[in-house]
Short mmCIF file of C-alpha atoms and ligand atoms in Angstrom, two decimals:
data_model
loop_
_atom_site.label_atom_id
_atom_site.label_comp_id
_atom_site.label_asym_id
_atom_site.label_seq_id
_atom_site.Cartn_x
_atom_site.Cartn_y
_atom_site.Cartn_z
CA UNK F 1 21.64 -9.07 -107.86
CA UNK F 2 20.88 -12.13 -109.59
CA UNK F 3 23.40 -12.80 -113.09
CA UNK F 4 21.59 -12.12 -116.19
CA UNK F 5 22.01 -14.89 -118.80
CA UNK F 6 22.27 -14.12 -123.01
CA UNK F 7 22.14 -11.31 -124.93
CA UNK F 8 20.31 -8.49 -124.30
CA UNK F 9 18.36 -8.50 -127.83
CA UNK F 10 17.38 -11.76 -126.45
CA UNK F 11 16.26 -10.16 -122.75
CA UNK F 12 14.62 -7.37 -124.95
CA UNK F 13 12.13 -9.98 -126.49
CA UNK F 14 8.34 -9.53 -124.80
CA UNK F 15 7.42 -13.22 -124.89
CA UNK F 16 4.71 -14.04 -127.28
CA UNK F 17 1.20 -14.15 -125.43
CA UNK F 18 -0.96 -16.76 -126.98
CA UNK F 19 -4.91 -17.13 -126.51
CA UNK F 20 -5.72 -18.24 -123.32
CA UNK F 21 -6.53 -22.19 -123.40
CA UNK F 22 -10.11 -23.33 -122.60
CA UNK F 23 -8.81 -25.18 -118.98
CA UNK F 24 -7.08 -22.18 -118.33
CA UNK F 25 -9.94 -20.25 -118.22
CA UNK F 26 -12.29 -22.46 -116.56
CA UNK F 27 -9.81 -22.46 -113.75
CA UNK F 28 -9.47 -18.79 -113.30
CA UNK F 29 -13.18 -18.02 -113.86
CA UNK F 30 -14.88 -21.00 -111.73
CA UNK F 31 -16.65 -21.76 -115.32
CA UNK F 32 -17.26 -25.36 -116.58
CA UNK F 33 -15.12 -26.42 -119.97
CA UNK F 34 -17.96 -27.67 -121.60
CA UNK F 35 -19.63 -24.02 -121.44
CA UNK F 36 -16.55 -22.14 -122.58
CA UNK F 37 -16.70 -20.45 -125.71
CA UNK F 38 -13.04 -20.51 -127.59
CA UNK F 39 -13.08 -17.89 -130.59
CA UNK F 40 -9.72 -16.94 -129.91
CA UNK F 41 -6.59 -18.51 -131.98
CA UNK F 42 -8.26 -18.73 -135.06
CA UNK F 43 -8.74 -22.45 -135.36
CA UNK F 44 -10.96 -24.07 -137.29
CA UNK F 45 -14.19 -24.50 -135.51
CA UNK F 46 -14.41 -28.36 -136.82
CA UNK F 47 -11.63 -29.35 -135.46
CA UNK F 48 -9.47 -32.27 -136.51
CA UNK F 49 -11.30 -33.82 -140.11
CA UNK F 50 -11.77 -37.38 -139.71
CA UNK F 51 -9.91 -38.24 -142.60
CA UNK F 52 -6.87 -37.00 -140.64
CA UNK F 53 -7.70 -39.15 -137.56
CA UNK F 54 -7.86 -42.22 -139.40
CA UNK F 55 -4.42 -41.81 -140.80
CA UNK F 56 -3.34 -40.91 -137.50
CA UNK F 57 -4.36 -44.11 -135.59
CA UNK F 58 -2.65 -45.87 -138.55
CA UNK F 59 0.68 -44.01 -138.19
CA UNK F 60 0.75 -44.30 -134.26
CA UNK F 61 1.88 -47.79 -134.58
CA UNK F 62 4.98 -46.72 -135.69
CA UNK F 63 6.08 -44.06 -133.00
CA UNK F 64 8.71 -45.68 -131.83
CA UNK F 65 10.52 -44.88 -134.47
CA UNK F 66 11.43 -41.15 -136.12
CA UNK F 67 9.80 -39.54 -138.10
CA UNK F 68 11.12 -39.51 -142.28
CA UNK F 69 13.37 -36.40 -141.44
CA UNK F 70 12.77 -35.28 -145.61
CA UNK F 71 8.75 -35.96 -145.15
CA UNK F 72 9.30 -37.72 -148.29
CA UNK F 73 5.19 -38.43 -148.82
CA UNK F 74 3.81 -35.07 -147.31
CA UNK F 75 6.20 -33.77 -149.83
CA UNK F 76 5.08 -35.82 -152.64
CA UNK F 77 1.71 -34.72 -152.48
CA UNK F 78 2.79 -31.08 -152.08
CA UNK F 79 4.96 -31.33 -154.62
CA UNK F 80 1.60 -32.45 -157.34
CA UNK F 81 -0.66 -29.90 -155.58
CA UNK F 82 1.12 -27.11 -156.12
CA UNK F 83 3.47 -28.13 -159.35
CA UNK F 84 6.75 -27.46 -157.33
CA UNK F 85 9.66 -30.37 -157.45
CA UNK F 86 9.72 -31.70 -154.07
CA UNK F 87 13.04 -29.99 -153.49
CA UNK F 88 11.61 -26.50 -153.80
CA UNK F 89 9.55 -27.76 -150.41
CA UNK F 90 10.78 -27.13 -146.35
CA UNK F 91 8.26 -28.77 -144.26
CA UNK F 92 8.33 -26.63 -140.45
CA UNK F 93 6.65 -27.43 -137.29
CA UNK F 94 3.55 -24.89 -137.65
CA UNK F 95 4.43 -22.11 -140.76
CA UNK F 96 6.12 -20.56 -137.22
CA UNK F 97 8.86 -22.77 -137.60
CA UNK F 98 9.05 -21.80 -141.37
CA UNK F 99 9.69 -18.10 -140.19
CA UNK F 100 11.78 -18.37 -137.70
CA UNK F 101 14.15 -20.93 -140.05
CA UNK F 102 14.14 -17.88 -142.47
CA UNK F 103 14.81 -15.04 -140.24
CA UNK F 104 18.24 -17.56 -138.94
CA UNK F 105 19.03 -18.84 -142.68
CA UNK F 106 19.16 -15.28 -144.09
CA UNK F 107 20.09 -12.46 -141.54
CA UNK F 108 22.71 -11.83 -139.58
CA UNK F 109 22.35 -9.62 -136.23
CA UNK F 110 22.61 -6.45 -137.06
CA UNK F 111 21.02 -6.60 -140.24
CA UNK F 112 17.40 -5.16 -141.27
CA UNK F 113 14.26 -7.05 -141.52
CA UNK F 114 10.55 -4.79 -142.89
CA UNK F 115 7.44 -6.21 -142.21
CA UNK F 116 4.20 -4.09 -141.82
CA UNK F 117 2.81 -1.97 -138.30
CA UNK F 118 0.03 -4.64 -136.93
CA UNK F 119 1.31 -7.73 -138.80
CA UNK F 120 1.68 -11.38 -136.99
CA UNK F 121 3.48 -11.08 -134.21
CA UNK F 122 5.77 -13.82 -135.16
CA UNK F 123 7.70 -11.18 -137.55
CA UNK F 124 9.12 -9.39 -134.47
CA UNK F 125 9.62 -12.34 -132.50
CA UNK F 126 11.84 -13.93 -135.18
CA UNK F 127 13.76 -10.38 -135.72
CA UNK F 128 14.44 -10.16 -132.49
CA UNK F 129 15.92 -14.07 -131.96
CA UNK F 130 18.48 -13.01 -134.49
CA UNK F 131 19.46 -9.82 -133.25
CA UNK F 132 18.15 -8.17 -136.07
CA UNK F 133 16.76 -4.49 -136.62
CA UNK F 134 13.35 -3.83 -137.39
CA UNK F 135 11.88 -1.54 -139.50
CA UNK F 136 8.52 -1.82 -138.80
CA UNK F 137 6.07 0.27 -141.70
CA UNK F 138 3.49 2.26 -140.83
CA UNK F 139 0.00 0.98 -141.50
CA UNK F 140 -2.39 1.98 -144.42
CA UNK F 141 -5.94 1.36 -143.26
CA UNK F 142 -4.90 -1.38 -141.05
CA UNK F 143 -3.35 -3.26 -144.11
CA UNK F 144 0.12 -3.43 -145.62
CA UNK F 145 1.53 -0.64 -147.50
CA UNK F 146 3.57 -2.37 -150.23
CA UNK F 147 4.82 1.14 -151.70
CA UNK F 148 6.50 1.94 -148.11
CA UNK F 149 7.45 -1.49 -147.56
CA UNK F 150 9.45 -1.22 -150.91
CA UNK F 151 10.65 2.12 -150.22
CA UNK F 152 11.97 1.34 -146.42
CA UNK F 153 14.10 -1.96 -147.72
CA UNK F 154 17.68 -0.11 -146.91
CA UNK F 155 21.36 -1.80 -147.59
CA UNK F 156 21.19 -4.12 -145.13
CA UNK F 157 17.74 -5.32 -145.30
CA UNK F 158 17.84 -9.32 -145.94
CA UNK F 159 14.17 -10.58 -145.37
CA UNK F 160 10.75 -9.18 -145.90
CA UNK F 161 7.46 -10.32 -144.18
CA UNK F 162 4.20 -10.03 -145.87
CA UNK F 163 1.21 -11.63 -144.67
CA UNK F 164 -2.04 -12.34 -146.71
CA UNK F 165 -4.62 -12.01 -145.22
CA UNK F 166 -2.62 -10.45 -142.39
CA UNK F 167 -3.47 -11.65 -138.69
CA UNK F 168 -4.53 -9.57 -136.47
CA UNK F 169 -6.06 -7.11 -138.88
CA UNK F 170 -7.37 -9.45 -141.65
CA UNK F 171 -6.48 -7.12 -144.43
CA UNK F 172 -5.73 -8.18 -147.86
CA UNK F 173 -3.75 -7.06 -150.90
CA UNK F 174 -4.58 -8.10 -154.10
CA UNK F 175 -2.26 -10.22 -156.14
CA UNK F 176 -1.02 -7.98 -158.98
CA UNK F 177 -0.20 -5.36 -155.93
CA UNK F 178 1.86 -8.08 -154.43
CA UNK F 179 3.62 -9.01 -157.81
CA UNK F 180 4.46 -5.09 -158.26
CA UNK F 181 6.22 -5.11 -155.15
CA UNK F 182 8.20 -8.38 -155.76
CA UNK F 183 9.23 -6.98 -159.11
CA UNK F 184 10.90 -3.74 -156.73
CA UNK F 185 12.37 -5.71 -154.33
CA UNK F 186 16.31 -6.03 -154.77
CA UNK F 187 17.13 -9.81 -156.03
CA UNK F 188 19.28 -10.35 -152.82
CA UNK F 189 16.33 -9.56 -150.17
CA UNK F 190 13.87 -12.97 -149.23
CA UNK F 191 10.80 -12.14 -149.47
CA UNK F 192 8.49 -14.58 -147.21
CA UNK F 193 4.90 -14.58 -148.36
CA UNK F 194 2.94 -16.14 -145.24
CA UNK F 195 -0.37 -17.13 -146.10
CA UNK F 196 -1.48 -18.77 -143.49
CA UNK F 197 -5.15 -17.87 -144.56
CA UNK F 198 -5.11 -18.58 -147.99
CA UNK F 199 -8.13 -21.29 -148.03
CA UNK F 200 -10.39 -19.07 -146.82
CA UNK F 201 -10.10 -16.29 -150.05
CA UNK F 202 -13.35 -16.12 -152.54
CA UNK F 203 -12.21 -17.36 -155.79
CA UNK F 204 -11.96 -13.86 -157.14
CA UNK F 205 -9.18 -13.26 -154.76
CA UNK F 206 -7.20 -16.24 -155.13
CA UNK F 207 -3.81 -15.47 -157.10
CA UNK F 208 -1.20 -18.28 -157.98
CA UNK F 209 1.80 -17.43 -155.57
CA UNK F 210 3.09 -20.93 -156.08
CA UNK F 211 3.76 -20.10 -159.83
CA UNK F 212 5.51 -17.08 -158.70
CA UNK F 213 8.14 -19.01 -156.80
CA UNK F 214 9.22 -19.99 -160.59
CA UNK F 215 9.66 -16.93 -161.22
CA UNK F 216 11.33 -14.98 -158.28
CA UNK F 217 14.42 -17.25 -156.84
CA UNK F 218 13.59 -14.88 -153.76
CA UNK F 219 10.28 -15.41 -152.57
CA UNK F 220 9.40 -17.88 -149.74
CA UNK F 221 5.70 -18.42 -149.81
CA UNK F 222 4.53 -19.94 -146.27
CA UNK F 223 1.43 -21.86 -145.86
CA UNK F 224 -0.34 -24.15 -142.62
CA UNK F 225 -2.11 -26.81 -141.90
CA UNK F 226 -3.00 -25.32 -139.17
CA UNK F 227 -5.90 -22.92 -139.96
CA UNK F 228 -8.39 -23.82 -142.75
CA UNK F 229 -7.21 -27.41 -142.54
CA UNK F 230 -8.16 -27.97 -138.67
CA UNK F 231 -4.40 -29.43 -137.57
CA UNK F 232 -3.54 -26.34 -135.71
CA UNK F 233 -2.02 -28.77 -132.45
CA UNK F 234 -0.11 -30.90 -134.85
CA UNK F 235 2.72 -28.05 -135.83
CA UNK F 236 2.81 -28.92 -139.64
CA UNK F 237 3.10 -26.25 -142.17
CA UNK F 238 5.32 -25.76 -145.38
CA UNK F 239 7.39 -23.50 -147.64
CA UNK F 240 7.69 -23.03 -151.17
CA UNK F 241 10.74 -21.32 -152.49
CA UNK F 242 13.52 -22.13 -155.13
CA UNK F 243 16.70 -24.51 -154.16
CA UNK F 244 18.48 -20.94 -153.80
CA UNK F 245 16.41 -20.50 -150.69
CA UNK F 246 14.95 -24.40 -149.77
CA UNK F 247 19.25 -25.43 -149.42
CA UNK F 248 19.84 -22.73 -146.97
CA UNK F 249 16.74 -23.36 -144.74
CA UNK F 250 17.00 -27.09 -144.95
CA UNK F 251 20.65 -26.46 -143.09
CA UNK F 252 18.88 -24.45 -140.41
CA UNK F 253 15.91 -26.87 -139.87
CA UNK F 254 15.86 -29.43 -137.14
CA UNK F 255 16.32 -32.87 -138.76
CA UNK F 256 13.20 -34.12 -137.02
CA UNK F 257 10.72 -31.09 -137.21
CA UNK F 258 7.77 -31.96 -138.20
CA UNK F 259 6.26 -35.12 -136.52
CA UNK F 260 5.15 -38.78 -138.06
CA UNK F 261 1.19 -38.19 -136.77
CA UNK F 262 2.05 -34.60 -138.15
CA UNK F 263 3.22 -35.95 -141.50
CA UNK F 264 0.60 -38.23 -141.84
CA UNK F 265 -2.84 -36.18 -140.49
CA UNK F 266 -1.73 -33.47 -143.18
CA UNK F 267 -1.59 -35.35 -146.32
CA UNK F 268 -4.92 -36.74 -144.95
CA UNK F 269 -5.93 -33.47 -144.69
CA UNK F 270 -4.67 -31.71 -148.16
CA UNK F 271 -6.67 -34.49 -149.80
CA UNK F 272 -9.87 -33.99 -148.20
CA UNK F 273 -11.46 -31.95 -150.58
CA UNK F 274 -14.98 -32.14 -148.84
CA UNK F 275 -13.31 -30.93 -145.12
CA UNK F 276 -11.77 -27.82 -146.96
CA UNK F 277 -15.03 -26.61 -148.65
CA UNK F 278 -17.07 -27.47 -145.60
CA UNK F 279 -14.61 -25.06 -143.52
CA UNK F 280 -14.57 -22.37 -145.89
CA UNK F 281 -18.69 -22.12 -146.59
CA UNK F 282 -18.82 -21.91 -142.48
CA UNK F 283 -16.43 -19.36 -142.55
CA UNK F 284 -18.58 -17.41 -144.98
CA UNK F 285 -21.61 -17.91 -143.57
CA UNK F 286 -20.15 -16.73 -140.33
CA UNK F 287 -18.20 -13.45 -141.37
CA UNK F 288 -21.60 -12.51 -142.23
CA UNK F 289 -22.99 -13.26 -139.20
CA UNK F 290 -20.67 -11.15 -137.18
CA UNK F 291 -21.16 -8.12 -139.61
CA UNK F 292 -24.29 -7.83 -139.34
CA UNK F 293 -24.42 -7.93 -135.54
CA UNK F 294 -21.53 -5.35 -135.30
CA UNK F 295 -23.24 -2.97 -138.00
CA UNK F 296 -26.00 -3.45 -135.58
CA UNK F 297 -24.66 -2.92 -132.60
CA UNK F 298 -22.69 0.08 -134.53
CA UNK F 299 -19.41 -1.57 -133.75
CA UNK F 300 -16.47 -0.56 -136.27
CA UNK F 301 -14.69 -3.83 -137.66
CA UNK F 302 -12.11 -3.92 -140.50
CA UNK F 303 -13.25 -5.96 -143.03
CA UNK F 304 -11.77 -9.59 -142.99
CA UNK F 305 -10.67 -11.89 -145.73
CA UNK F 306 -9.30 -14.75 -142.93
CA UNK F 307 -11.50 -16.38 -140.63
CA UNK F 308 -11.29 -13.98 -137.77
CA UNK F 309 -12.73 -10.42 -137.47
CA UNK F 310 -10.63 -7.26 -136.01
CA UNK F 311 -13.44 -5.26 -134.02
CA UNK F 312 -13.45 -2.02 -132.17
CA UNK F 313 -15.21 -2.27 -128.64
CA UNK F 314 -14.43 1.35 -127.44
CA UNK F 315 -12.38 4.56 -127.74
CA UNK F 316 -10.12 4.41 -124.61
CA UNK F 317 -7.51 2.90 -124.07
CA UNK F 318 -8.52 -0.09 -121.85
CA UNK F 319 -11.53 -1.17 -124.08
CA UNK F 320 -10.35 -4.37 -125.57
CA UNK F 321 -8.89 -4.95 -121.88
CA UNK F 322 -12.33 -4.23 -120.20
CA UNK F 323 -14.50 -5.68 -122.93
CA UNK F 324 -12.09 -9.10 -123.00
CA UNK F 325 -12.56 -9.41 -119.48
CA UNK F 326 -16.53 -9.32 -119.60
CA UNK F 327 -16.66 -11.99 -121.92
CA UNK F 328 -14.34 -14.47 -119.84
CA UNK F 329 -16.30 -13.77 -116.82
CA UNK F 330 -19.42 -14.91 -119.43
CA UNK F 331 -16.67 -18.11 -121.00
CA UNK F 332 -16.15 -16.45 -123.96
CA UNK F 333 -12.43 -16.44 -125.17
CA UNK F 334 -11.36 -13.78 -128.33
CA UNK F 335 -7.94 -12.35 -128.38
CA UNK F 336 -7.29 -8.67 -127.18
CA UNK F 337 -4.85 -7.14 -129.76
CA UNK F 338 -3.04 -4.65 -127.33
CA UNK F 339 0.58 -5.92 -127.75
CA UNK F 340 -0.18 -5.08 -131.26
CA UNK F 341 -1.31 -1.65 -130.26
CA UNK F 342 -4.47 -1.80 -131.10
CA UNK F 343 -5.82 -1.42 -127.44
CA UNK F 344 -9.40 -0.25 -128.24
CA UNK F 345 -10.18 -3.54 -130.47
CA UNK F 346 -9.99 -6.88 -130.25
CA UNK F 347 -9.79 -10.31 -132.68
CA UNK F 348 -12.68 -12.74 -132.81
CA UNK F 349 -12.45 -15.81 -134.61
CA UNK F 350 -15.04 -17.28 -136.74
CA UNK F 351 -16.46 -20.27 -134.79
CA UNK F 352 -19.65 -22.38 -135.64
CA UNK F 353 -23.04 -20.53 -136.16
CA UNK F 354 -24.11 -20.89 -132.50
CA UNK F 355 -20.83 -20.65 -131.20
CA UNK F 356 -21.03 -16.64 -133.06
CA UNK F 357 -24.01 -16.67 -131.73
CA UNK F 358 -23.17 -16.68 -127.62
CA UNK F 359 -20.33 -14.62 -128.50
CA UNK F 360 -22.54 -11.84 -130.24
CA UNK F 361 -24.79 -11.91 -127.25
CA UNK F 362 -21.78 -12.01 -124.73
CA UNK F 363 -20.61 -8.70 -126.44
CA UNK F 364 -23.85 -6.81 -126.53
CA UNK F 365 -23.96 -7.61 -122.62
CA UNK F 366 -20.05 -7.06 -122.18
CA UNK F 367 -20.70 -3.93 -123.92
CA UNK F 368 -23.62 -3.01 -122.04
CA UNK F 369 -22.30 -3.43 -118.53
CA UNK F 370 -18.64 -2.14 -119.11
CA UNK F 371 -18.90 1.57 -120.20
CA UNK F 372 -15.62 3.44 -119.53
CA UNK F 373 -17.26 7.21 -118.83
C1 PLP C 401 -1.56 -18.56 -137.38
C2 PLP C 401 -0.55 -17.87 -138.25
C3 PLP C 401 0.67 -18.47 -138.62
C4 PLP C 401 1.26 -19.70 -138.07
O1 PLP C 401 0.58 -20.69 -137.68
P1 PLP C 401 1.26 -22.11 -137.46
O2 PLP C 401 0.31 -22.77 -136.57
O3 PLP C 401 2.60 -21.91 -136.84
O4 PLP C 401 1.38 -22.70 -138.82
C5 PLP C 401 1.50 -17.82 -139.47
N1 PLP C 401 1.20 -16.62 -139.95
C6 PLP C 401 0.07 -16.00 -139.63
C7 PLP C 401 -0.19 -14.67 -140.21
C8 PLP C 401 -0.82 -16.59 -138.75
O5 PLP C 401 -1.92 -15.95 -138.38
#
């Protein structure tokens, strides 16, 4: 028998499975790229604004050397949007970085960490790199139930993970629900606030979390570049949190972790106004789309506040399996939601109008051809 390497909270992890990449699938379905449908990771369906190119090609001439290890001018910028100092700011590579750097920074193996039943699968990932417990909460309508969350924080509990919206699920909780719970949660425990789909709430939904990092010296809010913003291959994303918290991730952080093109394409990006309210109108327009063909169709979805819709395509077992695999075979790519035990549904992203539009007709044919009885 071969030796087995590490420790076995490590050899417990189930890698993280990521949607499948366009190449990949034209490869494994004989399909050409340029007819392949990707509405799967929850990108943003422009792609990379220009504004952000431009300031790439300008900062490629100086890859030979590394990048400003403090992102003194990503955090500059950050620093006037939000009305944080600069100090208050840890720049990661992807908000993923930002969680994992909290997960090492505050809990020791052994200890607990909460987070919500069907919330980003990050949360579990991180727990388990640290040899951390999990106490994962059950579910209310899909969503986060703060009240349990609150109530399952034991002794040893050091970090919290909320996300809003929450991926897969696309669930939201209001903002004075969210304050409620931070005003329960012992002063010692981190909470980490990821909001990775934050640009894509209606106005009435918005809620000033940045202000509440003033106010709670232990809440982390997390936020990326790489959804609403269109920079998901770059790896940039950011926390806000008070010197109590920014000192102890900043000793965990790799000196180098977020890139110069990185650096550069996202204070492009923050500043382009225009790009941002283009992405979110789509967005709009789209969720609507989708609705109406699933309340046609008489598909169950939960409704979304992100830019992604959770949608039930059976009642066995195997039906986000079975349905998945009838769209690849037609170049559509969503994300089946199994690992997150949600086996009977999967996650579609928003895409452009015509890009919902092959995928709607790709599922009424999936659904058509694949019936489990
Ligand atoms: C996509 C996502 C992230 C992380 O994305 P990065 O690309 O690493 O910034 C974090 N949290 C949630 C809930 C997400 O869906």
């Amino acid at each position: 028998m071969s030796k087995q390497f590490g420790p076995e909270y490590v050899r417990a992890i189930a890698p993280y499975q990521a949607g499948k990449p366009i190449s990949e699938v034209a490869r494994e379905f004989g399909l050409d790229e340029a007819n392949i449908v990707k509405l799967a990771s929850n990108e943003n369906p422009f792609g990379v604004p220009e504004s952000a190119k431009q300031a790439m090609a300008q900062a490629a001439a100086e890859l030979g050397r590394y990048p400003d290890a403090n992102g003194y001018e990503l955090k500059l910028a950050l620093s006037k949007r939000y009305d944080v100092p600069m100090e208050w700011i840890t720049l990661g590579n992807g908000s993923n970085d930002i969680l994992e750097i909290a997960a090492h920074a505050f809990v020791e193996a052994g200890q607990s960490i909460v987070y919500s039943q069907y919330s980003f699968a990050v949360y579990a990932l991180a727990t388990q790199g640290v040899g951390a417990r999990h106490i994962a909460v059950p579910a209310k309508a899909h969503g986060h139930d703060l009240d349990a969350m609150a109530a399952a924080i034991q002794d040893d509990t050091r970090l919290v993970f909320i996300a809003n919206p929450n991926n897969p699920t696309g669930t939201f909780v209001k903002g004075a629900e969210i304050e409620a719970f931070l005003k329960k949660v012992p002063s010692h425990v981190v909470v980490v606030l990821d909001e990775a789909y934050n640009e894509f709430l209606s106005k009435e939904d918005q809620y000033e979390s940045a202000a509440w990092v003033k106010q709670y010296p232990n809440l982390l809010v997390s936020r990326t570049f790489s959804k609403a913003y269109g920079l998901a291959g770059l790896r940039v994303g950011f926390g806000l949190a008070q010197p109590g918290i920014t000192e102890m991730m900043n000793r965990i952080r790799q000196p180098f972790n977020v890139n110069s093109l990185a650096q550069a394409a996202a204070i492009a990006a923050l500043n382009d106004k225009d790009f941002l309210d283009k992405s979110a109108q789509n967005n709009a327009a789209g969720y609507q789309q989708f609705v109406e063909a699933f309340e046609q169709m008489g598909l169950e979805y939960v409704p979304s506040h992100g830019n992604f819709v959770l949608v039930k395509v059976g009642n066995d077992l195997a039906a986000g399996a079975r349905v998945n695999l009838a769209l690849l075979k037609q170049g559509v790519i969503v994300r089946p939601v199994g690992n997150y035990g949600l086996p009977e549904w999967l996650r579609v992203s928003i895409g452009l109008p015509q890009e919902n539009a092959i995928l709607i007709a790709a599922l009424q044919k999936a659904l058509a051809g694949t019936r489990a009885e």
